[in-house]
Amino acid sequence: MAITFEKEKNIFHLRTPGTSYLFSIECGKVLQHIYYGAAIDDISGIEQLKAPGMGAGCEAMDADITPRSTDTMPQEYTFYGSSDLRTPAFHAVYEDGSTVTKAYYKSHKITNGKSGIPGLPSTYVENDSEAQTLEIELYDELKKLTIILKYSVYEEIDAICRSVSVINEGAPVNIKSVLSCSVDLCGENYDFVSLYGSWARERYIDRQPLIQGMQRVDSKRGSSSHYHSPFAAICSRDANEEYGDVYGFSFVYSGNFEVFAEVAPTHDTRICMGINSFNFNWLLGTGECFDAPEVVMVYSDKGFTAMSQTYHKLYRTRLCRGEYRDAPRPVLINNWEGTYFDFNEEKILNIARVAKSAGMELMVLDDGWFGKRNSDNCSLGDWYVNEEKLPNGICGLAEKIDAMGMKFGLWFEPEMVSPDSDLYRAHPDWCLHTAGRGRSLGRNQLILDLSREDVCDFIIETMSKHLTESKISYIKWDMNRNFSEAGSALLPPERQQEVAHRYMLGLYHVLSTLTNKFPHVLFEGCSAGGGRFDAGMLPYFTQVWTSDCSDAIERLSIQHGTSLVMPASTIGAHVSAVPNHQVGRITTLETRGNVCMGGQLGYELDLTKLSNDEIEEIRLQIETYKSLRDVVHKGDMYRLTSPFEGNNACWEYVSPNKETAVVIYSTKMFDFRKKSFRLRLKGLDENARYQARGGNFVGSGKVLMNVGIVVGDDKEFASKLMVFDRI
Ligand code: DGJ
């Protein structure tokens, strides 16, 4: 059983294959966190840890819990207003002006399976035997407020999925903060790992020792953003890829978020994650329920690789959905960096013809096919074809691509409107705005107010029309700016601080409607590159354009950081032209191709400008990729060397049966002093023998893993793709 309740000890025990999570009910009402770490089969003796005494200067909680103080007691979920004076997960203002919440244990139930969260994305099961769920009901009698803590535990995956629901049977209440998880870990000697970045530089890894007080990252930008990802890990100071304690927290949500670690003078560490409480206020009426999104917690006692492998497996198989979850995705050619806005039907068909000859399977037409859009300053919202560029319409172009034996894909930026558009002229109140204030533009555009039903319906109808009328097999869903003046014309004043979350609910509604209605269409997410590449997007977008930076060397860091949480199958990666359009660097086609093979390979350049030799090289690249993509996308990933720590990046992917290992090794700079070094592989069968594909190495798994192979920084920006097959 994955979840048990020991009645005599009042202890809940949540078990995954490799982890135990324990908490108890104290004095019949308060939940005390006991342990999160490596699996413990026999928990006898755990009682001795259950009752920390009062710390000096602490307030004792309610008379009947004396002498306990929740300020020193590790909590399971944390409320503002009583004796726990650390930063809480829950904070509300009641009708009488009070801010005290005392929600105590009332009941619990353990069920097989795992249900979804209304209106929100979440991990799922295909069969009830895959997971168990514990729901704990906490009740504030005075305010008639119920808080339900939900924990789902997978039978075969080391993940614990948490969420929180609030049900109000009392007077309307303003919820200021309702974070999805709160974990009080013993001790303070941890590092805080987060993923930060900017446009074209997403998800760089940052690691800092925790200090007394708060370490916090968040987004107030409306989407999860380029700046910080909704992920954090707390790890032991000595943790590395294969050693040490790592606690991962990943938020299945794409809007404003916060994650913080607070070290208290008691030398304990609290980690909370949820919807950002900054500028958040949810008015919960009588009889209403609020559901907070899911946090996926992963503990590993074997460092970061094991944590990432757990996220990869869970997200690839039980968060991503639809026909393309397991199926190989088409190798695509996208015209953006090839033509930008300057294209017509003939140019696109010419690119498609060359793409087809090189083995590409999908022609994607990017921005600029609609309205009068020849630059980024107009027409978003006017989703009717520009017949000067495409006289036969999208329908005609798609037919011609189809006749070539290729699939056709189309770019949209459905959440946006240009002030210079018919849509904006007809509905100036359809965008996010605040009455009486100027409307700040980002990339010359405004954001449609997806908290409104009519706006969501407009997007669904417009896109459905195109998807029904034309042979469209793929949609690139872009989103190119942050929120500003984030108000809604339809909501009353007391609900204006709900807009950011209502927007996300609207977006998820639109996305689930469209992806369910058009199950054969592959949807790829994009947000000025990787500005909204988070777990909340994966149920709709099985792959995401990872960054607008397509330079192979910059991509080493971007894809490396992204792989901390995201599986290779979700990482959209395109070979582009040189000199690279973002950084001006020149790299070989081989290096560009190899780096992109660590994700979903695509091409984004004008193929008609390449030589026959280059097209032939691309054809061979695609042939190789098609033979290896199953291993890369579904295998176990090992980050052998890090571009954040040294001069190269090396990623290894091992098929689940250890038959094949794909190694992608790329260097940043030429190093005269260290021309070659040994790279030790991981995850092979140590008793088997392996042969290098196309090379002359034959040797044992033990040799490959203990002695290693010799690789060299033979020149700047070089890269090698190596494949080892078991013989
Ligand atoms: C931003 C995306 O990240 C690019 O790939 C491209 O689609 C442009 N938008 C088009 O405007």
XYZ file of C-alpha atoms and ligand atoms in Angstrom:
738
model
C 0.000 0.000 0.000
C 1.387 3.412 -0.930
C -0.455 5.289 1.816
C -1.149 3.991 5.312
C -2.492 5.459 8.509
C -1.205 3.952 11.752
C -4.095 4.519 14.084
C -2.284 3.856 17.385
C 0.462 6.314 16.499
C -1.746 8.707 14.524
C 0.853 8.673 11.768
C 0.337 8.919 8.022
C 2.968 7.168 5.926
C 3.169 7.978 2.226
C 5.422 5.571 0.367
C 6.883 5.724 -3.117
C 9.392 3.058 -4.207
C 12.313 5.089 -2.885
C 10.852 7.612 -0.454
C 8.844 7.909 2.748
C 6.845 10.940 3.794
C 5.528 10.937 7.368
C 3.308 13.200 9.400
C 1.127 12.821 12.454
C -1.974 14.203 14.087
C -1.036 15.811 17.407
C -3.511 16.356 20.267
C -6.194 15.138 17.866
C -6.027 18.288 15.765
C -2.676 19.681 14.599
C -0.727 18.046 11.765
C 2.960 17.696 12.495
C 5.444 16.955 9.717
C 7.857 14.216 10.759
C 10.004 13.093 7.859
C 10.607 13.269 4.114
C 13.471 11.208 2.783
C 14.695 7.740 1.827
C 12.125 4.964 2.180
C 11.660 3.442 5.643
C 9.833 0.119 5.802
C 9.647 -0.199 9.555
C 8.808 3.085 11.252
C 8.909 1.782 14.818
C 10.699 4.255 17.060
C 9.461 7.243 15.107
C 7.296 8.355 18.079
C 10.349 9.697 19.947
C 10.664 12.411 17.283
C 7.100 13.505 17.494
C 7.123 16.045 20.281
C 9.626 18.892 20.133
C 9.349 21.067 23.212
C 8.589 24.756 23.401
C 11.344 27.065 22.214
C 12.163 30.099 24.345
C 10.058 33.108 23.424
C 7.456 31.068 21.569
C 3.752 31.305 21.998
C 1.894 28.143 22.937
C -0.898 27.279 20.597
C -4.428 27.143 22.020
C -4.743 26.096 25.665
C -5.437 22.450 24.888
C -2.253 22.077 22.842
C 0.021 23.635 25.479
C 2.952 23.280 25.873
C 3.391 22.948 22.120
C 4.122 25.898 19.940
C 3.548 25.603 16.238
C 6.436 28.049 15.847
C 8.924 25.330 16.717
C 6.912 22.324 15.634
C 7.405 21.230 11.990
C 4.017 21.809 10.360
C 2.273 19.940 7.596
C 0.359 22.954 6.278
C 0.763 26.424 7.654
C -1.749 29.138 8.569
C -1.367 32.717 9.619
C -2.820 33.974 12.872
C -1.765 31.661 15.659
C 1.539 30.711 17.258
C 3.422 29.820 14.050
C 4.998 33.130 13.118
C 7.040 31.934 10.149
C 5.746 32.729 6.655
C 2.562 30.723 6.175
C 1.070 28.966 3.174
C -2.411 30.255 3.956
C -3.532 33.753 4.840
C -7.085 35.084 4.696
C -9.041 38.166 5.730
C -12.500 37.393 7.083
C -15.615 39.520 6.908
C -15.099 40.773 10.450
C -11.617 41.991 9.550
C -9.861 39.213 11.420
C -6.928 37.359 9.842
C -6.704 34.343 12.117
C -7.224 30.887 10.628
C -7.318 27.820 12.846
C -8.138 24.834 10.729
C -7.760 21.566 12.607
C -7.823 17.949 11.562
C -11.365 16.679 11.096
C -11.192 13.570 8.936
C -9.273 11.850 6.203
C -9.796 9.351 3.423
C -7.463 7.195 1.369
C -8.586 6.176 -2.096
C -7.082 4.380 -5.062
C -6.236 6.449 -8.110
C -5.872 10.168 -8.521
C -8.418 12.673 -9.734
C -7.840 15.872 -11.665
C -8.124 19.418 -10.338
C -11.132 21.247 -11.824
C -9.994 23.703 -14.490
C -6.301 23.102 -13.895
C -3.664 20.848 -15.437
C -2.315 18.008 -13.321
C -0.584 14.655 -13.444
C -2.911 11.708 -13.937
C -3.240 7.938 -13.828
C -4.454 5.650 -16.569
C -5.479 3.034 -14.072
C -6.467 3.439 -10.424
C -3.862 0.904 -9.379
C -1.074 3.331 -10.400
C -1.503 5.692 -7.438
C -3.220 6.325 -4.144
C -4.591 9.583 -2.844
C -4.921 10.871 0.698
C -7.282 13.718 1.446
C -7.119 15.372 4.834
C -9.947 17.611 5.869
C -8.977 20.511 8.130
C -11.780 22.627 9.507
C -11.959 26.110 10.996
C -15.113 25.891 13.060
C -15.455 29.600 13.764
C -15.215 30.581 10.099
C -16.811 27.449 8.659
C -13.876 27.059 6.322
C -12.642 23.674 5.158
C -9.122 23.187 3.825
C -8.494 19.912 2.048
C -4.898 18.789 1.710
C -4.466 16.319 -1.148
C -1.506 13.988 -1.591
C -1.177 11.509 -4.444
C 1.557 8.940 -4.447
C 2.552 6.883 -7.469
C 3.177 3.182 -7.022
C 6.194 3.144 -9.345
C 7.420 6.724 -9.520
C 9.175 8.580 -6.704
C 6.872 11.578 -6.818
C 4.360 13.004 -4.368
C 1.770 15.322 -5.924
C 0.122 17.850 -3.639
C -2.672 20.327 -3.962
C -5.071 22.193 -1.725
C -8.776 23.017 -1.958
C -10.646 25.549 0.148
C -14.397 25.250 0.687
C -16.222 28.110 2.305
C -19.510 27.603 4.133
C -19.165 30.786 6.134
C -19.360 34.454 5.192
C -17.382 35.557 2.113
C -13.654 35.528 2.755
C -10.708 37.194 1.021
C -7.982 34.652 0.443
C -4.659 36.465 0.245
C -2.474 33.421 -0.010
C -3.201 29.741 -0.607
C 0.040 28.013 -1.477
C -0.079 24.464 -2.733
C 2.506 22.955 -0.450
C 4.420 23.689 2.688
C 7.192 21.403 3.916
C 9.139 21.935 7.142
C 12.470 20.151 6.796
C 14.742 19.615 9.777
C 18.030 21.440 9.547
C 19.331 24.407 7.632
C 22.438 23.215 5.835
C 20.910 23.179 2.421
C 21.502 24.868 -0.904
C 18.691 26.488 -2.877
C 18.712 25.670 -6.585
C 16.582 27.582 -9.044
C 16.350 28.192 -12.779
C 16.674 31.802 -13.864
C 17.211 33.598 -17.133
C 15.987 36.137 -19.607
C 14.886 36.192 -23.235
C 17.188 33.912 -25.280
C 18.910 32.701 -22.111
C 16.305 30.652 -20.285
C 16.714 28.291 -17.329
C 20.295 28.819 -16.269
C 21.051 26.930 -13.076
C 21.618 28.989 -9.931
C 22.734 27.455 -6.637
C 23.136 29.370 -3.379
C 23.556 28.280 0.226
C 20.480 28.985 2.292
C 20.993 31.601 4.946
C 18.864 32.679 7.901
C 15.700 34.265 6.607
C 14.137 34.039 3.185
C 15.305 32.932 -0.238
C 12.509 33.385 -2.746
C 11.945 33.388 -6.500
C 8.695 34.266 -8.191
C 6.914 35.619 -11.231
C 4.626 38.647 -11.244
C 4.716 38.734 -15.052
C 1.457 36.918 -15.728
C 3.193 33.826 -17.077
C 5.838 31.679 -15.450
C 8.297 33.824 -17.444
C 11.837 33.839 -18.810
C 13.148 35.195 -15.517
C 12.443 32.409 -13.052
C 10.967 28.971 -13.594
C 8.351 27.500 -11.261
C 10.858 25.017 -9.908
C 13.245 24.900 -6.977
C 15.351 22.252 -5.333
C 16.658 22.157 -1.804
C 19.751 19.990 -1.582
C 22.452 18.993 0.841
C 25.585 21.112 0.514
C 27.520 18.177 -0.946
C 24.865 17.110 -3.452
C 25.924 16.665 -7.065
C 24.567 14.785 -10.061
C 24.886 11.377 -8.455
C 25.257 11.978 -4.760
C 23.399 13.691 -1.924
C 19.891 14.631 -0.818
C 17.803 16.601 -3.269
C 14.209 17.758 -2.795
C 12.628 19.005 -6.003
C 9.497 21.160 -6.155
C 7.887 21.702 -9.532
C 4.687 23.684 -10.008
C 2.129 22.486 -12.530
C 1.030 26.022 -13.303
C 1.950 28.612 -15.923
C 1.044 31.922 -14.284
C 2.349 34.010 -11.375
C 4.038 31.771 -8.837
C 6.243 31.925 -5.782
C 8.568 29.453 -4.185
C 10.511 30.236 -1.026
C 12.706 28.613 1.555
C 12.682 30.218 4.985
C 15.343 29.280 7.499
C 14.161 30.016 11.029
C 16.375 30.648 14.051
C 15.344 27.156 15.181
C 17.650 26.077 12.306
C 14.818 24.435 10.387
C 13.837 25.123 6.803
C 10.352 25.719 5.425
C 9.685 25.403 1.699
C 6.441 26.671 0.204
C 5.284 26.844 -3.400
C 2.102 28.109 -4.991
C 0.310 30.909 -6.794
C 2.125 34.164 -6.061
C 0.418 35.855 -3.123
C 1.725 39.218 -4.311
C -1.207 41.163 -5.774
C -3.474 38.157 -5.279
C -6.815 38.277 -3.548
C -9.547 35.739 -4.163
C -12.989 36.560 -2.824
C -14.458 33.206 -1.919
C -18.202 33.476 -1.526
C -20.412 31.320 0.658
C -20.689 27.811 -0.795
C -17.733 28.329 -3.149
C -14.573 26.297 -3.563
C -11.078 27.372 -4.613
C -8.610 24.836 -5.989
C -4.910 25.566 -5.821
C -2.694 24.039 -8.546
C -0.516 20.988 -8.120
C 3.054 20.833 -6.849
C 5.094 17.749 -7.688
C 7.672 16.934 -5.026
C 10.514 14.566 -5.849
C 13.084 13.421 -3.318
C 16.312 11.736 -4.353
C 19.094 10.485 -2.093
C 21.264 10.006 -5.182
C 21.642 13.562 -6.365
C 20.151 15.543 -9.225
C 20.274 12.918 -11.970
C 17.810 10.686 -10.143
C 15.551 13.663 -9.396
C 15.525 14.686 -13.064
C 14.912 11.134 -14.254
C 11.848 10.950 -12.006
C 10.462 14.230 -13.355
C 11.227 13.126 -16.922
C 9.376 9.850 -16.524
C 6.375 11.338 -14.735
C 5.992 14.342 -17.002
C 6.559 12.415 -20.233
C 4.106 9.645 -19.390
C 1.607 11.084 -16.893
C 1.478 14.824 -17.543
C 1.862 15.044 -21.309
C -1.267 13.778 -23.024
C -2.730 12.885 -26.348
C -1.724 11.100 -29.493
C 1.740 12.592 -29.596
C 2.642 11.678 -26.045
C 4.298 8.419 -27.083
C 4.393 8.710 -30.870
C 7.465 10.012 -32.700
C 6.933 13.651 -33.616
C 7.627 14.921 -37.119
C 10.959 16.576 -37.923
C 9.888 20.084 -38.848
C 11.092 22.983 -40.925
C 9.989 26.405 -39.666
C 10.356 29.456 -41.902
C 10.802 32.121 -39.169
C 14.575 32.609 -39.172
C 14.575 31.716 -42.884
C 12.279 34.481 -44.085
C 10.877 36.381 -41.085
C 7.871 38.333 -42.467
C 9.170 38.346 -46.025
C 7.586 35.333 -47.709
C 4.968 34.313 -50.222
C 3.467 31.003 -51.246
C 6.211 30.236 -53.733
C 9.004 30.807 -51.223
C 7.321 28.537 -48.677
C 6.720 25.814 -51.253
C 10.358 25.996 -52.372
C 11.575 25.605 -48.806
C 9.138 22.735 -48.272
C 10.376 20.922 -51.404
C 13.982 20.963 -50.196
C 12.849 20.025 -46.690
C 10.995 17.021 -48.037
C 14.044 15.884 -50.007
C 16.101 16.015 -46.801
C 13.604 13.867 -44.873
C 11.694 16.569 -42.985
C 8.059 15.795 -42.334
C 6.300 19.014 -41.371
C 6.378 22.515 -42.888
C 5.538 25.182 -40.307
C 4.474 28.620 -41.466
C 5.371 31.116 -38.745
C 4.290 34.699 -38.045
C 3.107 37.050 -40.823
C 0.452 35.110 -42.763
C -2.586 37.128 -41.589
C -4.092 40.614 -41.664
C -1.604 43.127 -43.044
C 1.231 41.897 -40.897
C 4.643 42.603 -42.404
C 6.259 43.543 -39.122
C 5.396 43.029 -35.472
C 3.406 46.249 -35.153
C -0.070 45.170 -36.295
C -2.799 42.628 -37.027
C -2.690 40.253 -34.038
C -6.322 39.225 -33.604
C -7.119 39.526 -37.338
C -6.712 35.856 -38.079
C -7.720 35.987 -41.749
C -5.199 35.243 -44.432
C -3.124 37.886 -46.200
C -3.966 37.065 -49.803
C -1.159 39.151 -51.198
C 1.273 36.687 -49.677
C -0.877 33.596 -49.947
C -3.325 33.941 -52.866
C -4.647 30.410 -52.334
C -5.163 30.965 -48.655
C -4.014 28.715 -45.842
C -6.277 26.059 -47.262
C -4.598 26.140 -50.675
C -1.089 26.220 -49.265
C -1.820 23.348 -46.894
C -3.204 21.307 -49.816
C -0.023 21.847 -51.812
C 2.199 20.886 -48.885
C 0.040 17.838 -48.309
C 0.392 16.859 -51.965
C 4.172 16.891 -51.476
C 3.762 14.276 -48.769
C 4.446 16.670 -45.907
C 2.303 17.825 -43.013
C 1.488 21.499 -42.608
C 1.656 23.587 -39.422
C 0.649 27.146 -38.598
C 1.734 29.838 -36.127
C -0.778 31.698 -33.976
C -0.471 34.109 -31.111
C -4.061 33.680 -29.920
C -3.785 35.477 -26.573
C -2.782 38.798 -28.130
C -4.233 41.782 -29.924
C -2.472 44.594 -31.788
C -3.894 48.088 -31.219
C -3.705 48.358 -35.012
C -6.169 45.563 -35.740
C -9.823 45.225 -36.650
C -10.326 43.157 -33.513
C -9.070 45.915 -31.237
C -11.067 48.582 -33.056
C -14.203 46.459 -32.573
C -13.499 45.444 -28.964
C -11.169 47.878 -27.199
C -12.248 46.488 -23.823
C -11.249 42.906 -24.688
C -7.674 43.401 -23.538
C -6.290 43.430 -20.028
C -6.373 47.051 -18.879
C -7.115 49.293 -15.939
C -9.687 52.044 -16.386
C -8.205 55.528 -16.594
C -4.632 54.259 -17.095
C -2.515 54.132 -20.223
C -2.053 50.709 -21.811
C 1.610 49.665 -21.816
C 2.652 47.954 -25.013
C 5.029 45.010 -25.229
C 6.247 44.127 -28.738
C 3.602 46.656 -29.884
C 0.776 44.512 -28.563
C -1.775 44.083 -25.780
C -2.999 40.946 -24.048
C -6.524 39.702 -24.549
C -8.469 39.314 -21.328
C -8.824 35.568 -21.029
C -10.665 35.924 -17.743
C -13.650 36.747 -20.021
C -15.748 33.975 -21.477
C -16.518 35.886 -24.695
C -12.804 36.344 -25.372
C -12.088 32.654 -24.768
C -14.968 31.735 -27.078
C -13.576 34.020 -29.773
C -10.202 32.254 -29.652
C -11.774 28.799 -29.709
C -14.039 29.689 -32.640
C -11.352 31.411 -34.690
C -8.847 28.621 -34.320
C -11.431 25.876 -34.773
C -12.428 27.441 -38.078
C -8.870 27.279 -39.426
C -8.303 23.802 -38.052
C -11.528 22.561 -39.638
C -11.148 24.289 -43.003
C -7.486 23.522 -43.719
C -5.257 20.495 -43.470
C -3.385 21.701 -40.403
C -1.513 19.056 -38.422
C 0.425 21.312 -36.072
C -0.041 24.612 -34.257
C 2.767 26.757 -32.864
C 1.104 28.675 -30.002
C 3.136 31.783 -29.251
C 2.818 34.383 -26.449
C 5.171 37.324 -26.574
C 4.785 39.698 -23.656
C 4.368 40.147 -19.902
C 1.230 41.387 -18.166
C 0.781 45.052 -17.331
C -2.260 47.021 -16.070
C -3.703 43.561 -15.439
C -7.337 44.461 -14.846
C -10.534 43.248 -16.458
C -13.476 45.331 -17.698
C -15.971 42.741 -16.506
C -14.905 42.090 -12.937
C -16.061 44.220 -9.998
C -13.448 46.164 -7.976
C -13.231 43.537 -5.241
C -12.298 40.895 -7.812
C -9.618 42.766 -9.792
C -6.826 40.928 -7.988
C -8.255 37.667 -9.287
C -7.511 38.579 -12.901
C -4.117 36.890 -13.268
C -5.408 33.546 -12.006
C -8.726 33.844 -13.872
C -6.665 34.474 -17.015
C -4.867 31.166 -16.444
C -8.160 29.352 -15.894
C -9.424 30.856 -19.157
C -6.259 29.859 -21.001
C -6.377 26.290 -19.688
C -10.026 26.096 -20.714
C -9.209 27.258 -24.251
C -6.255 24.891 -24.514
C -8.094 21.847 -23.233
C -11.093 22.575 -25.483
C -8.927 22.871 -28.595
C -6.615 19.964 -27.854
C -9.599 17.691 -27.124
C -11.479 18.866 -30.184
C -8.491 18.353 -32.487
C -6.712 15.320 -31.070
C -4.739 14.699 -34.283
C -3.088 18.107 -34.156
C 0.306 18.494 -32.499
C 0.398 21.709 -30.441
C 3.808 23.214 -29.652
C 4.060 25.900 -26.971
C 6.191 29.004 -27.316
C 6.512 32.260 -25.446
C 9.103 34.455 -27.102
C 11.086 31.222 -26.934
C 10.955 29.560 -23.538
C 9.116 32.193 -21.481
C 6.356 29.803 -20.478
C 8.051 26.435 -20.518
C 6.608 24.968 -17.329
C 4.870 21.807 -16.179
C 1.442 23.476 -16.468
C 1.814 23.656 -20.247
C 2.748 20.036 -20.857
C -0.774 18.513 -20.910
C -1.529 20.691 -23.948
C 1.899 21.173 -25.494
C 3.847 17.930 -25.660
C 6.763 19.980 -26.885
C 7.803 23.582 -26.309
C 10.055 25.918 -28.278
C 12.803 26.140 -25.683
C 14.429 29.438 -26.536
C 14.605 32.064 -29.261
C 18.343 31.635 -29.077
C 19.168 29.001 -31.668
C 22.948 29.248 -31.332
C 24.256 25.752 -30.596
C 26.728 26.878 -27.935
C 24.265 29.087 -26.045
C 21.828 26.201 -26.306
C 24.159 23.955 -24.301
C 23.396 25.900 -21.123
C 19.731 26.461 -22.000
C 18.971 22.804 -22.736
C 21.149 21.601 -19.854
C 19.254 23.761 -17.324
C 15.904 22.878 -18.878
C 16.692 19.176 -18.479
C 16.694 19.530 -14.704
C 12.922 19.073 -14.913
C 11.846 18.689 -18.532
C 12.238 15.478 -20.556
C 14.095 15.629 -23.874
C 10.825 14.758 -25.645
C 9.453 18.204 -24.709
C 12.494 20.266 -25.722
C 11.944 21.873 -29.145
C 15.376 22.438 -30.783
C 16.064 23.849 -34.265
C 19.149 23.958 -36.436
C 19.449 27.496 -37.781
C 21.730 29.386 -40.169
C 25.215 30.722 -39.488
C 26.340 33.299 -38.554
C 23.710 32.756 -35.883
C 21.033 35.461 -35.911
C 21.058 36.059 -32.164
C 24.761 35.949 -31.270
C 26.614 35.994 -34.612
C 28.555 32.803 -33.870
C 29.602 30.376 -36.580
C 29.361 26.702 -35.749
C 29.404 23.640 -37.963
C 26.243 21.986 -39.188
C 27.417 18.915 -37.294
C 27.521 20.771 -33.970
C 24.165 22.448 -34.590
C 22.584 19.119 -35.478
C 24.074 17.212 -32.552
C 22.932 19.751 -29.962
C 19.395 19.716 -31.363
C 19.310 15.927 -31.219
C 19.118 16.348 -27.438
C 15.503 17.414 -27.987
C 12.854 17.374 -30.726
C 14.920 18.075 -33.842
C 13.717 20.726 -36.258
C 15.229 23.163 -38.768
C 14.685 26.890 -39.008
C 16.496 28.463 -41.954
C 16.067 29.061 -45.655
C 17.007 25.653 -47.016
C 17.004 26.957 -50.578
C 20.191 28.888 -49.764
C 22.144 25.780 -48.744
C 24.472 23.811 -51.019
C 23.687 20.268 -52.160
C 26.383 18.985 -49.810
C 24.786 20.742 -46.871
C 21.371 19.326 -47.747
C 22.911 15.886 -47.970
C 24.517 16.376 -44.551
C 21.123 17.369 -43.144
C 19.523 14.328 -44.766
C 22.020 12.062 -43.020
C 21.527 13.957 -39.768
C 17.781 13.351 -39.921
C 18.304 9.703 -40.782
C 20.546 9.303 -37.730
C 18.134 11.235 -35.520
C 15.183 9.087 -36.549
C 17.139 5.974 -35.583
C 18.043 7.415 -32.167
C 15.125 9.591 -31.083
C 13.374 6.842 -29.180
C 16.439 6.395 -26.958
C 16.863 10.141 -26.433
C 13.200 10.845 -25.753
C 12.307 7.777 -23.712
C 15.624 6.745 -22.195
C 17.264 7.767 -18.934
C 19.232 10.976 -19.217
C 22.609 11.499 -17.537
C 24.283 14.903 -17.530
C 27.935 13.802 -17.680
C 29.518 17.245 -17.743
C 28.004 20.655 -17.198
C 28.472 23.781 -19.326
C 27.941 25.789 -16.119
C 31.018 24.215 -14.536
C 33.431 23.592 -17.370
C 34.264 23.890 -21.008
C 31.848 21.359 -22.382
C 28.455 19.783 -22.045
C 27.855 16.101 -22.327
C 24.484 14.416 -22.272
C 23.970 10.678 -22.311
C 20.671 8.902 -22.964
C 20.363 5.206 -22.159
C 17.495 3.078 -23.422
C 15.399 1.543 -20.621
C 16.754 -1.944 -21.398
C 20.349 -0.608 -21.475
C 20.721 -1.794 -25.082
C 21.819 1.540 -26.509
C 23.482 4.673 -25.179
C 23.528 7.925 -27.128
C 26.222 10.399 -26.087
C 26.201 14.019 -27.250
C 29.392 15.814 -26.360
C 29.978 19.475 -27.257
C 32.723 21.916 -26.389
C 32.523 25.606 -25.803
C 36.093 26.912 -26.177
C 39.304 25.316 -27.352
C 41.528 24.416 -24.402
C 45.250 24.103 -25.235
C 46.158 22.579 -21.894
C 43.507 19.891 -21.914
C 43.147 18.597 -25.409
C 41.457 15.409 -24.378
C 40.029 13.805 -21.303
C 38.161 10.751 -20.185
C 34.440 10.757 -20.141
C 32.905 8.098 -17.936
C 29.512 6.895 -19.099
C 26.696 6.000 -16.730
C 23.689 3.730 -16.535
C 25.040 0.881 -18.722
C 24.940 -2.826 -17.991
C 28.332 -3.288 -16.390
C 28.464 -6.952 -17.329
C 27.619 -6.441 -20.985
C 29.870 -5.547 -23.890
C 29.177 -2.547 -26.063
C 30.278 -1.574 -29.531
C 30.561 1.982 -30.825
C 28.312 2.469 -33.847
C 30.491 3.367 -36.837
C 33.655 3.249 -34.704
C 36.090 0.575 -33.632
C 35.536 0.582 -29.884
C 34.376 -2.707 -28.397
C 34.464 -3.008 -24.627
C 32.629 -3.783 -21.462
C 30.094 -1.626 -19.683
C 32.522 -1.580 -16.764
C 35.280 -0.105 -18.918
C 32.936 2.525 -20.339
C 31.670 3.487 -16.898
C 34.845 3.204 -14.811
C 37.683 3.988 -17.192
C 35.687 5.964 -19.723
C 36.180 6.956 -23.326
C 38.612 9.560 -24.529
C 37.064 12.677 -25.990
C 38.880 15.750 -27.123
C 38.314 19.445 -27.326
C 39.653 19.151 -30.849
C 38.411 22.556 -31.880
C 36.272 25.372 -30.666
C 32.523 24.620 -30.750
C 33.118 21.019 -31.790
C 30.630 18.301 -31.078
C 30.485 14.523 -31.309
C 27.577 12.146 -31.401
C 28.490 8.672 -30.186
C 26.281 5.616 -30.004
C 27.084 2.443 -28.099
C 25.087 -0.737 -28.712
C 25.110 -3.794 -26.516
C 26.539 -6.805 -28.390
C 8.587 34.582 -30.996
C 8.918 33.122 -31.198
O 9.673 32.651 -30.150
C 9.626 32.964 -32.536
O 9.994 31.625 -32.715
C 8.727 33.440 -33.648
O 7.599 32.607 -33.727
C 8.317 34.868 -33.380
N 7.769 35.048 -32.075
C 7.311 35.319 -34.402
O 6.846 36.566 -34.139
